Tab-separated table of C-alpha atoms (C1' of nucleotides) in Angstrom:
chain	number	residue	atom	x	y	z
A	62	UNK	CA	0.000	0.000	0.000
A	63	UNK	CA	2.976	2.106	0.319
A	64	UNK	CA	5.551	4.523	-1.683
A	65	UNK	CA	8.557	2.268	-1.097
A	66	UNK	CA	10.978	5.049	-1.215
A	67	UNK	CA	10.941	8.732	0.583
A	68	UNK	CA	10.432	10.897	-2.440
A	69	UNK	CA	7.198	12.402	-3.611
A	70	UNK	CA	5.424	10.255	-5.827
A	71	UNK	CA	4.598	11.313	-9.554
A	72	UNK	CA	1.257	9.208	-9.008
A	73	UNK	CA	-0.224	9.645	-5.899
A	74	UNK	CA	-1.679	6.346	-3.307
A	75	UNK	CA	-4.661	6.538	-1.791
A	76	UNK	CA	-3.811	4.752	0.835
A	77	UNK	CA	-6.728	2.766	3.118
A	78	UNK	CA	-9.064	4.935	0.623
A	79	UNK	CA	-8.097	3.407	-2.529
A	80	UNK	CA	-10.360	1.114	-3.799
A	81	UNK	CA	-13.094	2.284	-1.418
A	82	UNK	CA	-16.649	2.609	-2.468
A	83	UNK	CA	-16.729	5.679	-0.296
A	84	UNK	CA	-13.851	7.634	-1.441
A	85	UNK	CA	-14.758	6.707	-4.992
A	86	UNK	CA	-18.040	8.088	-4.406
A	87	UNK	CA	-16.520	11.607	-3.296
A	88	UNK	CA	-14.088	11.493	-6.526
A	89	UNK	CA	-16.692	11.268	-8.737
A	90	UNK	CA	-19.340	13.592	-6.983
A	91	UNK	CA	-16.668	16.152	-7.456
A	92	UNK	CA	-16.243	15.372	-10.952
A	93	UNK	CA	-19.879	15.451	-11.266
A	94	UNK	CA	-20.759	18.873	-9.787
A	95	UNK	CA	-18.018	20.893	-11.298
A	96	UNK	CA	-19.060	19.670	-14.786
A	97	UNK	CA	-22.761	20.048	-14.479
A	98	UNK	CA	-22.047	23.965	-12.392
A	99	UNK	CA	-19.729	24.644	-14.942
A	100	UNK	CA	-22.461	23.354	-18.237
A	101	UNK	CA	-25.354	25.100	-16.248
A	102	UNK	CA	-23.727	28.629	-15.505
A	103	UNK	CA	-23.902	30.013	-18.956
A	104	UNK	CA	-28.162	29.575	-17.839
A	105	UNK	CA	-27.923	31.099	-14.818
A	106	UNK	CA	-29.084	27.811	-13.197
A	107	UNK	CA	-27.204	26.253	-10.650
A	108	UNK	CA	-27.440	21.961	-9.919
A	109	UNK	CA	-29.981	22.540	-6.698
A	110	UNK	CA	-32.335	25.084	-9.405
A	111	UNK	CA	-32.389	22.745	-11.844
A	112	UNK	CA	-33.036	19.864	-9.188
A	113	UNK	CA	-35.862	21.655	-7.729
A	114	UNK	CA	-37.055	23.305	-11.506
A	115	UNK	CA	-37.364	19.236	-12.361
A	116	UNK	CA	-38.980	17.633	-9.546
A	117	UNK	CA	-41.756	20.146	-8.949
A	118	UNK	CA	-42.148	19.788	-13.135
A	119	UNK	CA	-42.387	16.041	-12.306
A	120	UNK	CA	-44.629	16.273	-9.101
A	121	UNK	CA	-47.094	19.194	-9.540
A	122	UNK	CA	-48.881	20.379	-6.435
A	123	UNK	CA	-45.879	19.165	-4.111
A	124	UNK	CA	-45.203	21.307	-0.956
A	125	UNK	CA	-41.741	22.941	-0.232
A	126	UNK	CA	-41.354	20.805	2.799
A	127	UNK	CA	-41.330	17.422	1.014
A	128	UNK	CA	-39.519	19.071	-2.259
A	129	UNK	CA	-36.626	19.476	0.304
A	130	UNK	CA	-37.021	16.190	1.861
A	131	UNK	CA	-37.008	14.652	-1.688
A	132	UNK	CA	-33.569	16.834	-2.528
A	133	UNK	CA	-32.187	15.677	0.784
A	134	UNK	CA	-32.008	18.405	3.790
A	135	UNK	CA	-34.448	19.870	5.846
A	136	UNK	CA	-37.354	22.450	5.132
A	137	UNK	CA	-36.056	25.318	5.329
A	138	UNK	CA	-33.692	24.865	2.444
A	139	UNK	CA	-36.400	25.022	0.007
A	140	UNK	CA	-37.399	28.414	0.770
A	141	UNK	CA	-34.281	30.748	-0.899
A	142	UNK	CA	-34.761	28.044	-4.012
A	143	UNK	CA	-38.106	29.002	-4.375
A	144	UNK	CA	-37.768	32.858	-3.995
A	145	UNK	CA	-35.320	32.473	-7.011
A	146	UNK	CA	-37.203	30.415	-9.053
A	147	UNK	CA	-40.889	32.276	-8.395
A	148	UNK	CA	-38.931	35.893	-8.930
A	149	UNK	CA	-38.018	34.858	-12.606
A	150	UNK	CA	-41.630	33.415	-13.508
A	151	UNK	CA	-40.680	29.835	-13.215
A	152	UNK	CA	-43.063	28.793	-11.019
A	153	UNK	CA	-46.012	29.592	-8.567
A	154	UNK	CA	-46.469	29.142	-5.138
A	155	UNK	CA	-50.458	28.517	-4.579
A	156	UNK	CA	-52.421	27.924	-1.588
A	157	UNK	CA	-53.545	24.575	-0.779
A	158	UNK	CA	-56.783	23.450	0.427
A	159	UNK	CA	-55.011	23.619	4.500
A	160	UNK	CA	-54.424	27.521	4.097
A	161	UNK	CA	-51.297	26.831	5.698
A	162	UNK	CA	-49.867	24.640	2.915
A	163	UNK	CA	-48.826	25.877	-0.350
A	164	UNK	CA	-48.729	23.698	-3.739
A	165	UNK	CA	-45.800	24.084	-6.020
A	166	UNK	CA	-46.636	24.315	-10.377
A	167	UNK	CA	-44.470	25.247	-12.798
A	168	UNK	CA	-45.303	28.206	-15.357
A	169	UNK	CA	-45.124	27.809	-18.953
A	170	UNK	CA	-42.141	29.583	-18.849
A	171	UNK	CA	-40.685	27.252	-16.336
A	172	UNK	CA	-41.821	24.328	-18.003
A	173	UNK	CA	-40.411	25.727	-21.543
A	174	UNK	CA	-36.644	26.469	-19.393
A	175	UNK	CA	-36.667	22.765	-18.046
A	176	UNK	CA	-37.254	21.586	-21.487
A	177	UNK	CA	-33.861	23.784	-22.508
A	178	UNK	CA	-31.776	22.750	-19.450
A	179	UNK	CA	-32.776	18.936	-20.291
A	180	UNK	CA	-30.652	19.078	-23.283
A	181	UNK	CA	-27.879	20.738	-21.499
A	182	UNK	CA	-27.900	17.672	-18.736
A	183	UNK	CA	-27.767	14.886	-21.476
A	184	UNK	CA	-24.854	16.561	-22.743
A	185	UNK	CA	-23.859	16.331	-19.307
A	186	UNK	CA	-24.557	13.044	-18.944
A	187	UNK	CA	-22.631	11.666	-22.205
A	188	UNK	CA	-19.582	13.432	-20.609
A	189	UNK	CA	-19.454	11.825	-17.372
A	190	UNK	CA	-20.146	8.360	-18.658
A	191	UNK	CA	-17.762	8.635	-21.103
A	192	UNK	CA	-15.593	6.342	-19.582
A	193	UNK	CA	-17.800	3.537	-18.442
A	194	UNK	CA	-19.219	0.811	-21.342
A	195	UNK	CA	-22.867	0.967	-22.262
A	196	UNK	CA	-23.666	-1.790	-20.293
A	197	UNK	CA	-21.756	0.159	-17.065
A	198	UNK	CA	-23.813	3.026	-17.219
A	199	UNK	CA	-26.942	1.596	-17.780
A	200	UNK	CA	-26.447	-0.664	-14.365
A	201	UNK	CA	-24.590	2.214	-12.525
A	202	UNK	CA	-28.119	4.419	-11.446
A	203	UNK	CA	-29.490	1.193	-9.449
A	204	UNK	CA	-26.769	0.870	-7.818
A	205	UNK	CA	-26.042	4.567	-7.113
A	206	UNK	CA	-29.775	4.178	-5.677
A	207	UNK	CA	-29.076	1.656	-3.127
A	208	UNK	CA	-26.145	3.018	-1.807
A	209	UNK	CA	-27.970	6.255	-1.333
A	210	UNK	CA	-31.298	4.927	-0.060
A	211	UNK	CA	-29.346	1.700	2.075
A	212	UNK	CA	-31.859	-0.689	-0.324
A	213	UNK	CA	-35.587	-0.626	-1.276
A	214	UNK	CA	-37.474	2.223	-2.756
A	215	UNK	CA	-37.486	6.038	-3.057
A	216	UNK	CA	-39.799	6.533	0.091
A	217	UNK	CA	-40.228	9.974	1.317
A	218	UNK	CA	-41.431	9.393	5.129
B	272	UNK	CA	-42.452	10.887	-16.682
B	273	UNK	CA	-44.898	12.828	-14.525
B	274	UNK	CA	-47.416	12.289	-11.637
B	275	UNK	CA	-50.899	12.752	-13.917
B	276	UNK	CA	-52.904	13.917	-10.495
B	277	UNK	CA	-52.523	17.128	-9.520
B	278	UNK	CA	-52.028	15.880	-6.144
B	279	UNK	CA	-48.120	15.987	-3.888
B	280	UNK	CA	-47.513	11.942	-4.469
B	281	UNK	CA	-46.440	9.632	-1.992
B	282	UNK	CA	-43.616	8.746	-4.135
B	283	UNK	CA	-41.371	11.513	-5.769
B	284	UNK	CA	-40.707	11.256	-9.204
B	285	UNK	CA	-37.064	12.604	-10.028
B	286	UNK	CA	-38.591	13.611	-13.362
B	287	UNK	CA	-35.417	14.302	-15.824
B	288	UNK	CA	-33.146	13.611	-13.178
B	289	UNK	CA	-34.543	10.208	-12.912
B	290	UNK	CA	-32.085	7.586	-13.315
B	291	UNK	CA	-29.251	9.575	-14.467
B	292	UNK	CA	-25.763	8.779	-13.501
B	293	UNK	CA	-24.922	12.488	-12.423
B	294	UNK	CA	-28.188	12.699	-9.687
B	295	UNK	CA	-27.431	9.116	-8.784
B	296	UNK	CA	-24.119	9.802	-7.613
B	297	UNK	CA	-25.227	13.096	-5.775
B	298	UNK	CA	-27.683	11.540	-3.875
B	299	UNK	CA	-25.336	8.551	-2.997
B	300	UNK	CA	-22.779	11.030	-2.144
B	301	UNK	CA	-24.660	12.910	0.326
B	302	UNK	CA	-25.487	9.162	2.318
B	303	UNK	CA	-21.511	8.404	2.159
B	304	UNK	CA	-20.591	11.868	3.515
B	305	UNK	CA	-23.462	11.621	6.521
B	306	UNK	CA	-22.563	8.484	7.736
B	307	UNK	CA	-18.871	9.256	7.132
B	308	UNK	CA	-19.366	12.313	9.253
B	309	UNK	CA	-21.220	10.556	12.119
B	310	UNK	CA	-18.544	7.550	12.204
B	311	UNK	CA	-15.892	10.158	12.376
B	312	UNK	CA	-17.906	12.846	15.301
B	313	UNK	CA	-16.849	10.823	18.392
B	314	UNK	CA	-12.766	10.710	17.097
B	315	UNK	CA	-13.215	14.139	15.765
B	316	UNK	CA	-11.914	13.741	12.596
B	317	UNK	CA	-13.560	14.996	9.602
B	318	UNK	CA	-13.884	13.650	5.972
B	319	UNK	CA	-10.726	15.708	4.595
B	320	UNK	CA	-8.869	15.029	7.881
B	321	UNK	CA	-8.698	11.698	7.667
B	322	UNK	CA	-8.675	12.432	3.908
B	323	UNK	CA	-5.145	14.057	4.354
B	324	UNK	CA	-3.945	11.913	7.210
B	325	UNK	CA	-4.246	8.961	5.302
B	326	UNK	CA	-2.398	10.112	1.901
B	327	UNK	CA	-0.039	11.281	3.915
B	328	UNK	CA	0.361	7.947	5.525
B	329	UNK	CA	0.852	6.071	2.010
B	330	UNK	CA	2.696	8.944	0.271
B	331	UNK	CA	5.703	9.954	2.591
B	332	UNK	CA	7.357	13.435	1.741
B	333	UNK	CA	4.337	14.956	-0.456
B	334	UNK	CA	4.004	18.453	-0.665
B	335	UNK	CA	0.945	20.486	0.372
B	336	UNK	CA	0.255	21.418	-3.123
B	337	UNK	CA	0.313	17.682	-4.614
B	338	UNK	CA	-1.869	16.794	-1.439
B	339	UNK	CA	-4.358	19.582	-2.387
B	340	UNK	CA	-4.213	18.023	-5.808
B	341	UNK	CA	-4.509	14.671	-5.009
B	342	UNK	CA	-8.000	15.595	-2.473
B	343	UNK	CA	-9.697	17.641	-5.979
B	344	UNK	CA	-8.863	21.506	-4.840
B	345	UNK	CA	-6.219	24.206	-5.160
B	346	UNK	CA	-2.948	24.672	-2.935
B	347	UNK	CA	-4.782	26.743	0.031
B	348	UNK	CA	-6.857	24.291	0.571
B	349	UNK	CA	-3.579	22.312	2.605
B	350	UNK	CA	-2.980	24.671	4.962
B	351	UNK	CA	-5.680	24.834	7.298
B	352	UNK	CA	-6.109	20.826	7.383
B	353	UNK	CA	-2.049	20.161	8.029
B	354	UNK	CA	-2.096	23.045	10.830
B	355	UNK	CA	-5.150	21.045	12.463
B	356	UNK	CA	-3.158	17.819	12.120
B	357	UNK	CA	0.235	19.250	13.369
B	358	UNK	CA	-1.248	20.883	15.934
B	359	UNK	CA	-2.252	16.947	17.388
B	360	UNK	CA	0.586	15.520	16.422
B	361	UNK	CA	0.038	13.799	13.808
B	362	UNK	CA	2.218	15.196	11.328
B	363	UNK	CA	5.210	16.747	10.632
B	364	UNK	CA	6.045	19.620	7.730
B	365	UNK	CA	9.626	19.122	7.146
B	366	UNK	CA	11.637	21.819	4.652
B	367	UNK	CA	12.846	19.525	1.530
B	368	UNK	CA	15.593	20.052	-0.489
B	369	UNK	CA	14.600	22.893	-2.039
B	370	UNK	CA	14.015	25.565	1.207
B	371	UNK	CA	10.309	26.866	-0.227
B	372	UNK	CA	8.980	23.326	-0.526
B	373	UNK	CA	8.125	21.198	2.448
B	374	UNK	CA	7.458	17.235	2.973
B	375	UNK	CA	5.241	15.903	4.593
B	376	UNK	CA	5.428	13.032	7.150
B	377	UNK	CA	3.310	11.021	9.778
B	378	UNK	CA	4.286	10.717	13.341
B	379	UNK	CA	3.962	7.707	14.980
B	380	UNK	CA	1.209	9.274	16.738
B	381	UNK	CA	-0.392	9.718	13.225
B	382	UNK	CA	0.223	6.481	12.181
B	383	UNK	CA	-1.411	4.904	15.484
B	384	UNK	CA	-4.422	7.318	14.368
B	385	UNK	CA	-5.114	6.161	11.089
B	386	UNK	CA	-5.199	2.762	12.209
B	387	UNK	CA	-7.396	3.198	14.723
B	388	UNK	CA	-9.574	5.189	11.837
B	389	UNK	CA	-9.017	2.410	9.725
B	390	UNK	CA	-11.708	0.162	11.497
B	391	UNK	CA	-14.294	2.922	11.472
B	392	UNK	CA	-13.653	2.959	7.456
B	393	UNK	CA	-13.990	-0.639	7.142
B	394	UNK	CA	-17.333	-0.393	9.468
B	395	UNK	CA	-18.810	2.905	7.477
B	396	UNK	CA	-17.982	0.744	4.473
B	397	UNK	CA	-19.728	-2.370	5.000
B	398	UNK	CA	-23.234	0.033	5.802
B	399	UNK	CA	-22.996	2.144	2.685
B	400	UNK	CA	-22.547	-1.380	0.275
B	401	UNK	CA	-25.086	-3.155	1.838
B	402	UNK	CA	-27.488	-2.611	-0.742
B	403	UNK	CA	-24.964	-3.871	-3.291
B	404	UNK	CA	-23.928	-7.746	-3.821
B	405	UNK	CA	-20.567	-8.367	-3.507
B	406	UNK	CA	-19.928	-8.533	-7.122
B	407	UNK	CA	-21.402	-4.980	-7.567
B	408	UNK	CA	-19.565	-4.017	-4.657
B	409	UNK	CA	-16.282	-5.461	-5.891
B	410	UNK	CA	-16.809	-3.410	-9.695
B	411	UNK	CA	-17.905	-0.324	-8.011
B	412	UNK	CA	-14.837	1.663	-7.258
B	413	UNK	CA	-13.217	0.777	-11.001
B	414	UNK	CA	-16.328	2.564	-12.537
B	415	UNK	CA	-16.674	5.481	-9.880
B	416	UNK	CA	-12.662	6.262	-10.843
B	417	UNK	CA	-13.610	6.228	-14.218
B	418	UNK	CA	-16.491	9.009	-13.807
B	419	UNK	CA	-14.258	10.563	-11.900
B	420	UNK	CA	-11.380	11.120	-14.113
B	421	UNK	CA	-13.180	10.817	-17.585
B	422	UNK	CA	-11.380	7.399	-18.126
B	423	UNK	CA	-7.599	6.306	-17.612
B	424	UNK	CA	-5.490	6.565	-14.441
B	425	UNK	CA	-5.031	8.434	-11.372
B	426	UNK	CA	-2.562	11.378	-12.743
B	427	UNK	CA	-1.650	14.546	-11.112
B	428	UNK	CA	-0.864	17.904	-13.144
C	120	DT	C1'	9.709	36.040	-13.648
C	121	DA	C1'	8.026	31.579	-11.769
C	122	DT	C1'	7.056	28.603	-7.910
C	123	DT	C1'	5.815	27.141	-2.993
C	124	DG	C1'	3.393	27.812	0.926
C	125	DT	C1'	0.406	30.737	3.325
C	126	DT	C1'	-3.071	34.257	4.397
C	127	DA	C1'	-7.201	37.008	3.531
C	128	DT	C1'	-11.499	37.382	1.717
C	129	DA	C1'	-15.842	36.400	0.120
C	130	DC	C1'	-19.270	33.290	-1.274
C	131	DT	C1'	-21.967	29.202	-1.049
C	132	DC	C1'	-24.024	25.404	1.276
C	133	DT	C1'	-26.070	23.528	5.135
C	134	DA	C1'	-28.077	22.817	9.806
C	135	DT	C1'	-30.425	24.627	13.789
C	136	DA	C1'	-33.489	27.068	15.965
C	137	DA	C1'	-36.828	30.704	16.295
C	138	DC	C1'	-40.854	32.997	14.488
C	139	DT	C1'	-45.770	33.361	12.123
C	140	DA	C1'	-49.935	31.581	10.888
C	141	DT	C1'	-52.797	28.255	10.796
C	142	DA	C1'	-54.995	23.932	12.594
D	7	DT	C1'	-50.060	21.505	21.110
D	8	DA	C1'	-48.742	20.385	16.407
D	9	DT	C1'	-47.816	21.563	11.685
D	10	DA	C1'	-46.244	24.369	7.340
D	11	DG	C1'	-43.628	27.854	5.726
D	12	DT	C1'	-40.303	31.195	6.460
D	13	DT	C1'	-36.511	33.814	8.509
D	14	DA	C1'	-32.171	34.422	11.052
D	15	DT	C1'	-27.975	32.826	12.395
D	16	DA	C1'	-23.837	30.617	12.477
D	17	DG	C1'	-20.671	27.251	10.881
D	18	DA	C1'	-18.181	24.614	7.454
D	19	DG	C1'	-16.325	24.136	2.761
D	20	DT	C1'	-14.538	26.189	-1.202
D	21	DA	C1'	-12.440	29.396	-4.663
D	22	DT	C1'	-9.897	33.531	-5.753
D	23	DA	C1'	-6.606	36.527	-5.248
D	24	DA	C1'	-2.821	38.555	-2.839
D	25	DC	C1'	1.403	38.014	-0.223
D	26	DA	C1'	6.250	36.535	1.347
D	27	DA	C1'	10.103	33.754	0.540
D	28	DT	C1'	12.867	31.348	-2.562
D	29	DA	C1'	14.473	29.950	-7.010
DNA sequence: TATTGTTATACTCTATAACTATA
DNA sequence: TATAGTTATAGAGTATAACAATA
């Protein structure tokens, strides 16, 4: 596991880390975020816009508090994403039947930006997988899944 | 792709983002780093502690900057996590040959750390693949290093 | 003039808790 | 008392640029 001799290495060991799932998930998820800030910035969009742009597209009527949960943190993470995204006519914030809730839609102007920035993430996409075989990629989603989720389903509480 | 009711669904549908490899790894990346971080709490070592510590460990004599390069970010990055780790002990910052550049080293102190860290590793390692068969867990890391470096091998500058 | 390490700064991301309004 | 949304705050992580020392 170790540099035999005292001098700085030209290739550098990872050590206990090499090989790991975990560090390998960190290498890539750096990879992964600098591309898709760097394809995305021309747009003005950033990865946690576009992430909340798609899933209220994809669940209309959803609350902030469980388009949070579904993007990971807590509730009141939603609420700066929303200001941003309501303050350029993406998207509307309307009451719900409890007039304490509030039911997220997209515009048609929202809906017509997602359709740009999906073409900009499958660009993305082609770039990141560029190095895995068809058959890699294809499988590599699942698995991603069940590492993130421990097994089983995407259940949101 | 989307919900047809107009009501928030039980399930979330990532829409777009949906089975992509770029949102699959961001989601499993945010599981690896939480349970990473709560493995590491009671030693107090953080992610890019034991991050550094350990490429250190299997790379005697690196430089800061080739550290910084070898964790994904720029030179200044180095300072603040070897002045933590000198501070305990753990290290050492040694001038080189040249007097501007400096090597690093572990103390024995360090190196009684990291393998003390290494069982909390191995533990946080078995949770995050347990989704995964072994074979999946065993081809893992070869794909994730590809995504991570667009294809070929670990190379610095 | 270029390089190494460091410092300073600002910006983003995130988590926590507090506040409001409803129920 | 509990819930939904928001706001405020502080902390951590990161990137950029500027600086000092050396080459």
């Amino acid at each position: 596991m170790n540099n035999p001799s005292q001098e700085a290495p030209d290739l550098v060991d990872f050590g206990p880390l090499a090989g790991t799932v975990s560090y390998g998930i960190k290498r890539a998820y750096l990879r992964v975020i600098r591309d898709l800030e760097g394809a995305l910035a021309p747009s003005g969009f950033t990865p946690p816009l576009l992430a909340a742009l798609a899933i209220v597209a994809a669940n209309p009527g959803i609350s902030p508090a469980r388009l949070a949960a579904a993007m990971g943190h807590g509730r009141s993470r939603a609420a700066p994403l929303l200001d941003h995204l309501e303050g350029q006519g993406l998207l509307t914030r309307r009451a719900g039947p409890d007039r304490r809730s509030i039911r997220l839609h997209l515009t048609a102007t929202g809906r017509a930006a997602l359709r740009r920035l999906k073409s900009i993430v499958a660009e993305h996409e082609v770039r990141i997988t560029a190095g895995l075989t068809t058959q890699e990629a294809g499988g590599l989603p699942d698995m991603l899944e069940r590492v993130a989720e421990g097994k089983g389903a995407v259940t949101l509480r």
